[in-house]
Short mmCIF file of C-alpha atoms in Angstrom, two decimals:
data_model
loop_
_atom_site.label_atom_id
_atom_site.label_comp_id
_atom_site.label_asym_id
_atom_site.label_seq_id
_atom_site.Cartn_x
_atom_site.Cartn_y
_atom_site.Cartn_z
CA MET A 14 155.08 145.02 126.21
CA ALA A 15 154.42 145.60 129.69
CA LYS A 16 150.93 143.89 128.41
CA ALA A 17 152.76 141.06 127.13
CA ARG A 18 154.94 140.32 130.26
CA ASN A 19 152.76 139.91 132.75
CA THR A 20 150.66 137.19 131.04
CA LEU A 21 153.93 135.71 130.55
CA LEU A 22 154.36 136.44 134.46
CA ILE A 23 150.71 135.51 135.31
CA SER A 24 151.39 131.92 133.32
CA LEU A 25 154.49 131.54 135.10
CA ILE A 26 152.84 131.18 138.36
CA ILE A 27 151.08 127.69 138.94
CA PRO A 28 153.91 125.72 137.19
CA VAL A 29 156.73 128.12 139.64
CA LEU A 30 154.31 126.66 142.86
CA PHE A 31 154.06 123.44 141.41
CA VAL A 32 157.79 122.95 141.34
CA ILE A 33 157.68 124.37 144.56
CA LEU A 34 155.59 121.79 145.80
CA TRP A 35 157.10 118.81 144.36
CA TRP A 36 160.23 119.83 145.69
CA TYR A 37 158.98 120.40 149.14
CA CYS A 38 156.67 116.71 148.94
CA ALA A 39 160.38 115.44 147.52
CA GLN A 40 162.17 116.86 150.69
CA ARG A 41 159.83 115.12 152.99
CA VAL A 42 159.44 111.73 151.57
CA ASP A 43 163.12 111.35 150.90
CA ASN A 44 162.79 108.41 148.80
CA SER A 45 163.68 108.43 145.53
CA ILE A 46 161.37 105.45 144.42
CA ILE A 47 158.35 107.22 145.96
CA LEU A 48 159.00 110.52 144.49
CA PRO A 49 162.58 111.53 143.05
CA GLN A 50 164.02 114.75 143.54
CA VAL A 51 163.44 117.82 140.88
CA SER A 52 167.30 118.02 140.79
CA GLU A 53 167.00 114.37 139.64
CA VAL A 54 164.53 114.63 137.01
CA SER A 55 166.36 117.66 135.85
CA SER A 56 169.12 116.64 135.52
CA LEU A 57 167.74 114.42 132.64
CA LEU A 58 166.09 116.67 131.49
CA ILE A 59 168.73 119.02 130.24
CA ARG A 60 170.94 116.46 129.11
CA PRO A 61 168.63 114.53 126.53
CA MET A 62 171.60 112.86 124.24
CA ASP A 63 172.53 111.52 127.05
CA ASN A 64 171.85 106.88 127.55
CA LEU A 65 169.95 106.03 129.91
CA ILE A 66 169.33 102.14 131.05
CA SER A 67 170.78 101.02 128.17
CA MET A 68 168.26 102.41 125.94
CA GLY A 69 168.92 104.95 124.31
CA SER A 70 168.96 108.77 124.74
CA LEU A 71 165.86 110.38 125.58
CA LEU A 72 165.67 112.73 122.55
CA SER A 73 166.15 109.41 120.34
CA ASN A 74 163.53 107.63 122.01
CA ILE A 75 160.43 110.57 121.96
CA LEU A 76 162.30 111.13 117.80
CA VAL A 77 160.95 106.60 117.83
CA SER A 78 157.72 107.62 119.24
CA LEU A 79 156.82 110.59 117.41
CA ILE A 80 157.85 108.95 113.39
CA ARG A 81 155.13 105.92 115.24
CA VAL A 82 152.96 108.73 116.30
CA LEU A 83 153.36 110.53 113.23
CA THR A 84 152.62 107.30 111.01
CA GLY A 85 149.18 105.90 112.58
CA TYR A 86 148.19 110.54 112.80
CA ILE A 87 148.38 110.83 109.03
CA ILE A 88 146.90 107.50 107.70
CA ALA A 89 144.39 108.57 110.07
CA VAL A 90 143.77 112.53 108.32
CA LEU A 91 144.41 111.08 105.18
CA LEU A 92 140.40 108.98 105.13
CA ALA A 93 138.80 110.23 107.81
CA ILE A 94 139.09 114.31 106.16
CA PRO A 95 137.45 113.09 102.72
CA MET A 96 135.63 110.58 104.69
CA GLY A 97 133.92 112.99 106.70
CA ILE A 98 133.53 116.00 104.10
CA LEU A 99 131.51 112.97 102.32
CA MET A 100 129.35 111.79 105.17
CA GLY A 101 129.00 115.21 105.63
CA TYR A 102 127.84 116.82 102.02
CA TYR A 103 126.00 113.97 101.08
CA SER A 104 123.34 112.66 103.64
CA THR A 105 122.70 109.21 102.10
CA MET A 106 126.79 109.01 103.18
CA PHE A 107 125.82 110.13 106.32
CA THR A 108 123.70 107.68 106.76
CA LEU A 109 124.95 104.95 105.32
CA PHE A 110 128.13 104.95 107.96
CA ASN A 111 127.00 107.15 111.23
CA ASN A 112 125.44 104.06 112.92
CA PHE A 113 127.94 101.83 111.99
CA LEU A 114 130.41 103.74 112.81
CA GLY A 115 128.68 105.71 116.02
CA LEU A 116 129.25 102.03 117.46
CA PHE A 117 132.94 102.32 117.15
CA ARG A 118 134.02 105.70 118.79
CA PRO A 119 133.08 104.96 121.88
CA ILE A 120 135.26 102.36 122.21
CA PRO A 121 138.43 103.16 124.00
CA PRO A 122 141.79 102.48 121.28
CA LEU A 123 143.13 99.96 124.50
CA ALA A 124 140.40 98.00 124.26
CA TRP A 125 141.72 97.10 120.66
CA VAL A 126 145.18 95.94 122.13
CA PRO A 127 143.52 91.77 122.60
CA LEU A 128 142.60 91.90 119.06
CA VAL A 129 144.86 94.10 117.33
CA LEU A 130 147.71 91.67 119.23
CA ALA A 131 145.62 88.97 117.44
CA TRP A 132 145.83 90.39 114.37
CA PHE A 133 148.79 91.40 113.64
CA GLY A 134 151.20 90.66 116.07
CA VAL A 135 154.84 91.56 116.29
CA ALA A 136 155.10 92.28 112.34
CA SER A 137 156.22 95.25 111.82
CA PHE A 138 156.75 97.79 108.21
CA ALA A 139 159.21 95.97 107.98
CA THR A 140 157.45 93.06 107.78
CA LEU A 141 155.01 94.44 105.51
CA SER A 142 158.10 96.23 103.01
CA GLY A 143 160.53 92.75 103.40
CA ILE A 144 163.54 94.71 104.43
CA GLU A 145 165.52 92.51 106.23
CA GLN A 146 168.16 94.13 107.13
CA GLY A 147 170.17 97.46 107.49
CA GLN A 148 169.69 100.96 109.39
CA LEU A 149 166.23 101.12 107.34
CA TYR A 150 165.21 98.03 108.94
CA THR A 151 166.16 98.88 112.33
CA TRP A 152 163.58 101.89 111.94
CA LEU A 153 160.72 100.46 110.33
CA SER A 154 160.85 97.19 112.77
CA SER A 155 160.40 99.76 115.42
CA LEU A 156 157.57 100.86 113.72
CA LYS A 157 154.60 97.77 114.81
CA LEU A 158 151.63 97.74 113.09
CA SER A 159 150.14 97.27 115.93
CA MET A 160 151.02 100.30 117.67
CA VAL A 161 150.24 102.53 114.60
CA PHE A 162 146.23 100.94 114.41
CA ILE A 163 145.87 101.99 118.38
CA ILE A 164 147.36 105.72 117.26
CA PHE A 165 145.04 105.56 114.40
CA ILE A 166 142.23 104.68 115.92
CA GLY A 167 143.01 107.11 118.89
CA ALA A 168 143.35 110.46 115.84
CA PHE A 169 140.47 108.93 112.94
CA PHE A 170 137.57 109.90 115.12
CA PRO A 171 138.08 113.39 116.34
CA ILE A 172 138.96 113.67 112.96
CA LEU A 173 136.33 112.35 111.39
CA THR A 174 133.53 114.37 113.28
CA SER A 175 134.72 117.32 113.53
CA THR A 176 135.08 117.02 109.17
CA ILE A 177 131.43 115.84 109.70
CA TYR A 178 130.96 119.28 111.81
CA GLY A 179 132.53 121.24 110.08
CA VAL A 180 131.15 120.08 106.14
CA ARG A 181 127.57 120.04 107.82
CA SER A 182 127.75 124.04 108.86
CA VAL A 183 128.87 125.23 106.09
CA ASN A 184 126.26 128.04 105.08
CA LYS A 185 123.73 126.46 102.07
CA THR A 186 123.85 130.53 100.96
CA LEU A 187 127.67 129.99 100.19
CA VAL A 188 127.36 126.70 98.17
CA ASP A 189 124.11 127.59 96.30
CA SER A 190 125.93 131.18 95.20
CA ALA A 191 128.73 129.21 93.59
CA LEU A 192 125.89 127.11 92.31
CA VAL A 193 124.51 129.66 90.55
CA LEU A 194 128.04 131.15 89.59
CA GLY A 195 128.82 127.94 87.32
CA ALA A 196 130.37 125.33 89.93
CA ASP A 197 130.57 121.74 89.32
CA SER A 198 130.58 119.08 92.21
CA ARG A 199 134.44 118.68 92.10
CA LYS A 200 134.67 122.73 92.38
CA ILE A 201 131.55 122.99 95.16
CA PHE A 202 134.39 120.45 96.97
CA SER A 203 137.41 122.40 96.41
CA LYS A 204 136.64 126.59 96.51
CA ILE A 205 133.62 126.02 98.56
CA LEU A 206 133.45 123.34 101.07
CA LEU A 207 137.23 122.40 101.63
CA PRO A 208 138.19 126.08 102.72
CA ALA A 209 134.72 126.49 104.72
CA ALA A 210 135.10 123.51 106.85
CA ALA A 211 139.29 124.06 106.77
CA PRO A 212 139.33 125.85 110.39
CA SER A 213 136.67 122.57 112.10
CA ILE A 214 139.22 120.41 109.98
CA VAL A 215 142.14 121.32 111.70
CA ASN A 216 140.70 121.89 114.77
CA GLY A 217 139.92 117.97 114.61
CA MET A 218 142.68 116.81 113.36
CA ARG A 219 144.90 119.25 116.42
CA THR A 220 141.96 117.07 118.93
CA GLY A 221 143.48 114.28 117.11
CA LEU A 222 147.03 114.70 117.18
CA GLY A 223 146.41 114.92 120.82
CA VAL A 224 144.48 111.79 121.35
CA ALA A 225 147.28 109.95 118.58
CA TRP A 226 149.93 111.19 121.02
CA MET A 227 147.97 109.75 124.19
CA CYS A 228 147.23 106.56 122.63
CA LEU A 229 151.33 106.01 122.50
CA VAL A 230 151.70 104.73 126.25
CA SER A 231 149.35 102.07 125.71
CA ALA A 232 150.47 101.36 122.30
CA GLU A 233 154.28 101.19 123.26
CA MET A 234 153.22 98.78 126.25
CA LEU A 235 152.36 96.21 123.35
CA PRO A 236 155.27 93.43 123.67
CA GLY A 237 157.48 93.40 120.54
CA SER A 238 158.30 97.08 122.16
CA ILE A 239 162.12 97.70 122.52
CA SER A 240 162.09 102.04 121.81
CA GLY A 241 159.93 104.87 122.47
CA VAL A 242 159.27 107.21 125.13
CA GLY A 243 156.03 105.01 126.30
CA TYR A 244 158.43 101.44 126.51
CA LEU A 245 160.74 104.17 128.28
CA ILE A 246 158.67 104.26 130.92
CA THR A 247 156.88 100.96 131.36
CA HIS A 248 160.94 100.19 131.09
CA ALA A 249 161.83 102.15 133.42
CA TYR A 250 158.86 101.36 136.64
CA THR A 251 160.32 97.31 136.39
CA ILE A 252 163.56 98.51 137.63
CA ALA A 253 162.37 101.43 140.00
CA HIS A 254 164.10 104.19 138.31
CA THR A 255 160.94 106.95 139.11
CA GLU A 256 163.14 109.69 137.78
CA ILE A 257 162.78 108.26 134.21
CA VAL A 258 159.19 107.30 134.40
CA ILE A 259 159.02 111.11 135.22
CA ALA A 260 161.35 112.42 132.77
CA GLY A 261 160.08 110.26 130.63
CA MET A 262 156.24 111.82 131.15
CA ILE A 263 157.23 115.56 131.19
CA SER A 264 158.08 115.21 127.56
CA ILE A 265 155.36 113.28 126.44
CA GLY A 266 153.88 116.22 128.59
CA VAL A 267 156.09 118.87 126.23
CA VAL A 268 155.96 117.13 122.82
CA GLY A 269 152.22 117.28 123.09
CA ALA A 270 152.07 120.58 124.31
CA VAL A 271 154.77 121.78 121.08
CA LEU A 272 152.30 120.20 118.07
CA ASP A 273 149.17 121.82 119.93
CA LEU A 274 151.12 125.30 119.72
CA MET A 275 151.81 124.63 116.73
CA PHE A 276 148.44 124.04 115.35
CA ARG A 277 147.21 127.07 117.58
CA ILE A 278 149.88 128.85 115.67
CA PHE A 279 149.25 127.97 112.09
CA GLU A 280 144.92 128.02 112.99
CA ASN A 281 145.19 131.88 113.56
CA ARG A 282 147.45 132.91 111.18
CA LYS A 283 145.25 131.12 108.45
CA PHE A 284 142.03 131.62 109.53
CA LYS A 285 141.48 135.28 110.75
CA TRP A 286 138.74 135.29 108.59
CA GLN A 287 137.22 132.69 110.61
CA ARG A 288 136.72 134.57 114.47
CA LEU A 289 136.47 137.96 112.71
CA ALA A 290 133.16 136.84 110.71
CA ARG A 291 130.29 137.41 111.77
CA MET B 22 108.96 142.65 69.49
CA ARG B 23 111.30 141.47 72.81
CA GLU B 24 111.83 137.97 73.31
CA ASP B 25 110.78 135.71 76.38
CA ILE B 26 113.93 135.16 78.27
CA ILE B 27 111.87 133.20 81.27
CA VAL B 28 108.73 131.39 80.84
CA ILE B 29 106.97 129.94 84.09
CA ASN B 30 104.33 127.70 83.55
CA GLN B 31 101.61 126.60 85.24
CA VAL B 32 104.61 125.45 88.49
CA GLY B 33 103.21 124.26 91.50
CA LYS B 34 105.42 123.36 94.98
CA THR B 35 104.37 122.05 97.97
CA PHE B 36 106.21 121.87 100.70
CA ILE B 37 105.89 119.05 103.69
CA THR B 38 106.71 119.64 107.41
CA GLU B 39 108.60 117.42 109.56
CA LYS B 40 104.57 116.49 111.24
CA GLY B 41 103.95 115.16 107.83
CA ALA B 42 101.35 117.91 106.76
CA ASN B 43 101.44 119.64 103.21
CA ILE B 44 101.88 123.24 103.03
CA PRO B 45 101.52 124.60 99.50
CA ALA B 46 103.49 127.04 98.34
CA LEU B 47 102.48 128.03 95.12
CA GLN B 48 99.48 127.24 93.08
CA GLU B 49 99.37 126.80 89.26
CA PHE B 50 101.91 129.56 88.59
CA SER B 51 102.47 131.21 85.62
CA LEU B 52 104.30 134.13 84.29
CA LYS B 53 106.25 134.90 81.13
CA ILE B 54 109.46 137.76 81.13
CA LYS B 55 110.53 139.79 78.66
CA GLU B 56 114.13 140.24 77.74
CA ASN B 57 115.53 143.69 79.61
CA ASP B 58 112.81 143.72 81.95
CA PHE B 59 112.61 144.88 85.68
CA ILE B 60 110.04 142.73 87.63
CA CYS B 61 109.21 142.94 91.34
CA LEU B 62 107.61 140.07 93.01
CA VAL B 63 105.95 141.53 95.94
CA GLY B 64 104.02 139.19 98.22
CA PRO B 65 102.92 137.85 102.14
CA SER B 66 106.01 136.31 103.92
CA GLY B 67 105.70 132.52 103.21
CA CYS B 68 104.03 133.04 99.67
CA GLY B 69 106.68 131.51 98.06
CA LYS B 70 108.40 134.35 95.68
CA SER B 71 112.18 133.15 96.75
CA THR B 72 111.35 129.62 96.59
CA LEU B 73 110.23 130.80 93.22
CA LEU B 74 113.43 132.84 92.92
CA ARG B 75 115.23 129.73 93.49
CA MET B 76 113.22 127.40 90.77
CA MET B 77 114.12 129.74 88.40
CA ALA B 78 117.77 130.04 89.49
CA GLY B 79 117.99 125.84 89.23
CA LEU B 80 118.36 125.63 92.83
CA GLU B 81 115.28 123.61 94.04
CA PRO B 82 114.03 121.26 91.36
CA VAL B 83 110.52 121.77 89.73
CA VAL B 84 108.27 118.83 90.19
CA LEU B 85 104.81 120.36 88.78
CA GLY B 86 104.79 122.37 85.74
CA GLN B 87 107.66 124.22 83.90
CA ILE B 88 110.50 126.55 83.86
CA LEU B 89 111.84 127.56 80.66
CA TYR B 90 114.77 129.90 79.88
CA ARG B 91 115.01 130.95 76.57
CA GLY B 92 113.02 127.75 75.16
CA TYR B 93 114.94 125.64 77.28
CA GLU B 94 113.81 124.47 80.60
CA VAL B 95 115.38 124.96 83.52
CA LEU B 96 116.99 121.59 85.22
CA LYS B 97 120.50 123.12 87.41
CA PRO B 98 122.06 126.42 87.97
CA ASP B 99 122.81 127.67 84.55
CA LYS B 100 125.35 130.87 84.67
CA ARG B 101 123.65 132.73 82.58
CA ILE B 102 121.30 132.96 84.95
CA GLY B 103 122.94 135.17 88.08
CA MET B 104 121.38 135.23 91.51
CA VAL B 105 122.79 138.10 94.30
CA PHE B 106 121.13 136.32 98.07
CA GLN B 107 119.98 138.48 100.76
CA GLU B 108 123.30 138.13 102.72
CA TYR B 109 125.84 136.52 103.95
CA SER B 110 126.81 134.60 100.61
CA LEU B 111 130.71 136.09 100.11
CA LEU B 112 133.15 133.80 101.09
CA PRO B 113 134.42 134.91 103.79
CA TRP B 114 138.30 133.83 103.49
CA ARG B 115 138.38 135.70 99.63
CA THR B 116 139.71 138.70 99.34
CA VAL B 117 136.81 141.10 98.07
CA LEU B 118 138.58 140.95 94.64
CA ASP B 119 138.79 137.13 94.91
CA ASN B 120 134.91 136.77 95.68
CA VAL B 121 133.87 139.47 92.30
CA GLY B 122 136.07 136.76 90.21
CA LEU B 123 134.51 133.79 91.83
CA GLY B 124 132.83 133.00 88.59
CA LEU B 125 135.66 133.29 85.70
CA GLU B 126 137.66 131.50 88.77
CA LEU B 127 134.91 128.85 88.41
CA ALA B 128 134.88 128.79 84.67
CA GLY B 129 138.73 128.69 84.64
CA THR B 130 139.32 131.79 83.00
CA PRO B 131 143.51 131.86 84.46
CA ILE B 132 143.86 134.11 87.67
CA ARG B 133 144.91 137.33 86.39
CA HIS B 134 142.24 137.46 83.89
CA CYS B 135 140.07 137.24 86.88
CA ARG B 136 141.30 139.54 88.66
CA GLU B 137 141.15 142.57 86.10
CA THR B 138 137.41 141.52 85.24
CA ALA B 139 136.44 141.69 88.86
CA ILE B 140 138.19 145.58 89.36
CA LYS B 141 135.90 146.41 86.51
CA TYR B 142 133.14 145.79 88.35
CA LEU B 143 134.48 146.75 91.60
CA GLU B 144 134.47 149.70 90.27
CA LEU B 145 131.35 149.66 88.69
CA VAL B 146 129.70 149.28 92.13
CA GLY B 147 132.33 152.12 93.41
CA LEU B 148 134.28 149.79 95.71
CA GLU B 149 137.96 149.21 93.87
CA LYS B 150 139.74 150.39 96.87
CA PHE B 151 138.44 148.03 99.00
CA SER B 152 139.62 144.96 96.75
CA GLY B 153 142.55 143.35 99.41
CA ALA B 154 139.39 143.85 102.07
CA TYR B 155 137.77 140.86 103.26
CA PRO B 156 133.88 140.88 103.96
CA TYR B 157 133.87 141.28 107.19
CA GLU B 158 135.38 144.36 107.14
CA LEU B 159 133.03 145.46 105.15
CA SER B 160 129.86 146.87 105.84
CA GLY B 161 126.48 145.07 105.24
CA GLY B 162 125.38 147.31 102.27
CA MET B 163 128.99 146.86 100.70
CA ARG B 164 129.09 143.59 101.48
CA GLN B 165 125.47 143.22 99.05
CA ARG B 166 127.25 146.13 96.47
CA VAL B 167 130.20 143.41 96.57
CA ALA B 168 127.80 140.58 95.60
CA ILE B 169 126.13 142.02 93.14
CA ALA B 170 129.40 143.41 91.53
CA ARG B 171 129.99 139.19 91.71
CA ALA B 172 126.98 138.41 89.86
CA LEU B 173 127.50 140.70 87.00
CA ALA B 174 131.64 140.02 86.68
CA ASN B 175 129.77 136.76 85.01
CA ASP B 176 128.09 138.60 82.44
CA PRO B 177 124.74 136.96 82.84
CA ASP B 178 122.22 136.67 81.07
CA ILE B 179 119.18 137.57 83.63
CA LEU B 180 120.02 138.55 87.65
CA LEU B 181 117.61 137.10 90.09
CA MET B 182 117.20 138.81 93.56
CA ASP B 183 115.98 137.42 96.56
CA GLU B 184 115.42 140.20 99.13
CA PRO B 185 119.45 141.71 98.25
CA PHE B 186 118.85 144.68 100.70
CA GLY B 187 116.56 143.23 103.05
CA ALA B 188 119.17 143.65 105.74
CA LEU B 189 119.85 146.84 105.35
CA ASP B 190 119.04 149.94 107.32
CA ALA B 191 116.71 152.23 105.48
CA HIS B 192 119.24 154.83 104.59
CA THR B 193 121.79 152.10 102.47
CA ARG B 194 119.02 150.39 101.16
CA ILE B 195 117.46 153.30 99.60
CA LEU B 196 120.87 154.58 98.36
CA LEU B 197 121.96 150.23 96.78
CA GLN B 198 117.93 150.93 94.98
CA LYS B 199 119.62 154.33 93.24
CA GLU B 200 122.72 152.47 92.42
CA LEU B 201 121.10 149.09 91.15
CA LEU B 202 118.95 151.62 88.77
CA LYS B 203 122.04 153.38 87.65
CA ILE B 204 123.93 150.32 86.85
CA TRP B 205 120.58 148.12 85.64
CA GLU B 206 120.14 151.42 83.05
CA ALA B 207 123.26 151.57 82.10
CA ASN B 208 123.53 147.29 80.93
CA ARG B 209 119.56 146.14 81.11
CA LYS B 210 119.58 143.36 81.57
CA THR B 211 116.83 141.40 83.28
CA ILE B 212 115.75 141.14 86.59
CA VAL B 213 113.46 139.47 88.50
CA PHE B 214 113.60 141.45 92.08
CA VAL B 215 112.01 139.54 94.89
CA THR B 216 111.14 141.89 98.03
CA HIS B 217 109.02 143.02 100.78
CA SER B 218 109.04 146.30 100.39
CA VAL B 219 106.13 147.82 98.65
CA ASP B 220 108.52 151.18 98.21
CA GLU B 221 111.40 149.47 97.36
CA ALA B 222 109.09 147.48 93.87
CA ILE B 223 107.91 150.88 93.24
CA TYR B 224 110.59 152.66 93.17
CA LEU B 225 112.86 149.81 91.56
CA ALA B 226 109.95 147.78 88.72
CA ASP B 227 108.89 148.43 85.24
CA HIS B 228 105.93 145.43 86.94
CA ILE B 229 105.10 144.42 90.40
CA ILE B 230 104.33 141.22 90.72
CA VAL B 231 102.25 140.91 93.46
CA MET B 232 101.38 137.15 95.10
CA THR B 233 98.81 135.93 97.09
CA ALA B 234 99.20 134.72 100.20
CA GLY B 235 100.21 131.09 100.31
CA PRO B 236 99.94 129.22 97.93
CA GLY B 237 101.14 132.06 96.34
CA ARG B 238 99.54 132.76 93.12
CA ILE B 239 99.50 136.43 91.10
CA LYS B 240 96.85 138.20 92.79
CA GLU B 241 98.01 141.54 90.06
CA ARG B 242 99.92 142.31 87.69
CA ILE B 243 101.11 146.48 87.57
CA ASP B 244 102.46 148.31 85.70
CA VAL B 245 104.47 151.30 86.91
CA ASN B 246 105.17 153.98 84.22
CA MET B 247 106.25 156.75 85.96
CA PRO B 248 109.64 157.48 84.64
CA ARG B 249 112.61 156.82 86.55
CA PRO B 250 114.13 158.46 88.52
CA ARG B 251 111.28 158.19 90.19
CA ASP B 252 110.02 160.38 93.02
CA ARG B 253 108.58 159.32 96.48
CA ALA B 254 106.74 162.86 96.85
CA ASN B 255 104.84 162.06 93.65
CA PRO B 256 100.82 161.38 93.69
CA VAL B 257 100.81 158.43 91.69
CA TYR B 258 103.80 157.12 93.69
CA GLY B 259 101.32 157.64 97.08
CA LYS B 260 98.76 155.95 95.30
CA LEU B 261 100.26 153.02 94.21
CA SER B 262 101.82 151.93 97.41
CA SER B 263 98.84 152.61 99.32
CA ARG B 264 96.70 149.93 96.99
CA ILE B 265 98.98 147.16 96.78
CA LEU B 266 99.84 147.71 100.41
CA ASP B 267 95.53 147.23 100.64
CA MET B 268 96.29 144.36 98.29
CA LEU B 269 98.69 142.93 100.54
CA GLU B 270 96.81 143.16 103.58
CA GLU B 271 93.35 142.07 101.64
CA GLU B 272 96.30 138.25 101.89
CA VAL B 273 97.42 138.36 105.66
CA VAL B 274 93.83 138.73 106.56
CA SER B 275 92.64 136.66 104.86
CA SER B 276 94.48 134.16 104.46
CA GLN B 277 94.26 134.05 108.57
CA GLU B 278 90.75 133.56 108.68
CA ALA B 279 90.92 130.68 105.41
CA VAL B 280 90.62 127.43 106.94
CA THR B 281 92.57 125.79 104.48
CA PRO B 282 94.91 128.43 101.70
CA LYS B 283 92.66 126.61 99.32
CA THR B 284 88.92 128.05 100.66
CA TYR B 285 90.27 131.14 99.60
CA HIS B 286 88.76 133.06 96.37
CA PHE B 287 90.18 136.26 94.03
CA PRO B 288 88.81 139.33 94.94
CA GLY B 289 88.68 140.84 91.62
CA ARG B 290 87.84 144.13 92.81
CA VAL B 291 91.43 145.89 91.68
CA THR B 292 90.83 148.00 88.72
CA ALA B 293 92.21 150.86 87.54
CA ARG B 294 96.13 151.07 86.70
CA SER B 295 97.97 153.61 87.33
#
């Protein structure tokens, strides 16, 4: 118990020092456009439901962003995992795709923006589904194809890479022993490769979600966006509300950290065997 | 007359190294294995004995010659041909019980029935108390017991064992040899057992196949006619042991002297059988 308390205390030292430093600098600078006071930002953060610069509340903007990130992310997961498993297990598949994908991997998601705009313009999921009014329309129309694509690109490669790696490093003896016990290739995938590679896959999913969340701001800077934390930040910047910029940054950081933490807790529970197995 | 369960006919295998050189691992290897036999394959490392076992299991394609199981060519793994590996063959995310039940589960048996059968086989190897444990919680010897139970739970016709006790300490090894014999005497499954250890081979086998250094061929087939359980203090045991060790030493030396493995000639000096 005392140890847990110590750990908590130690982990708080740096954040507290940081806030003190911020507070001190803000006092010295005394210009809320360059560096707003701690109190200005924290008053925004403790009332996340308040309407900000006629853009809706901080919370609702976070929600919009989360939905965008999750949409792009889920598409990335659904494509990257099966593909990674196939590429990891069949060397022909690996040879077939690897060089090609290797060319795309180093391209930063942001570099896709001009192309993506040319392709999708301001089309959204509302355009795709043909819904033209109502509450559902409002939600779907904020889900622009261009943003989802940028987020998808960001999340896809980390997940693909760690899935391939996970499957490739599955101990061959495990596959062999399932084969001699009578497993067909479908069972090899579901009973051996998937569970054995799961820790690596989930680790990739965690990294992928982090990257997706990071791509958010650039995605929300695209034209056609009228909501989301990324857009909130950009918009607050143009009208010199630096405290909203910082509050938005902190929200992005906190939400990203919470998502990451959720993954870590899941990994610790589910994959105890991996840490303990020799 | 007992039936031939496995017939190995003129099997050869060549490995190609990364530099493109051909390394012959097995050459014109022929062997008949009768039902209920306990056969040990011993030979210097690199003589292809593990490769041969993997081919019998259907894990390695047979390119030259053929291997027949009850008259049918072995083309892919078959659950009637069970196999126990040297180590790391248990699924680390499954409990001991679910590891043992894996074979039945793969065959589509309902989970409850898998577990009932698995428990029975865990009792056979004395590990029923550990059914809820994970493999990483077990010692090396216990893991191999689980691996044996898993192979047996599938009720194979023949059991291939690839140095199953190779990674264990000497004491555990002797203990497991005894247990394996006890199990074998109860069900008399055909066992083909690959080992480095001459002592292990003499302790376990009905017939010992001594192999030549690469390319592996049969150097000598030795029938061990001592009653079980075998006494390591028995002079016959010791004589047999030193005879096989001599043969192996000869193999290692000649394979080092030989310019190419093909120039090696069969010495033909081994005579009396114990």
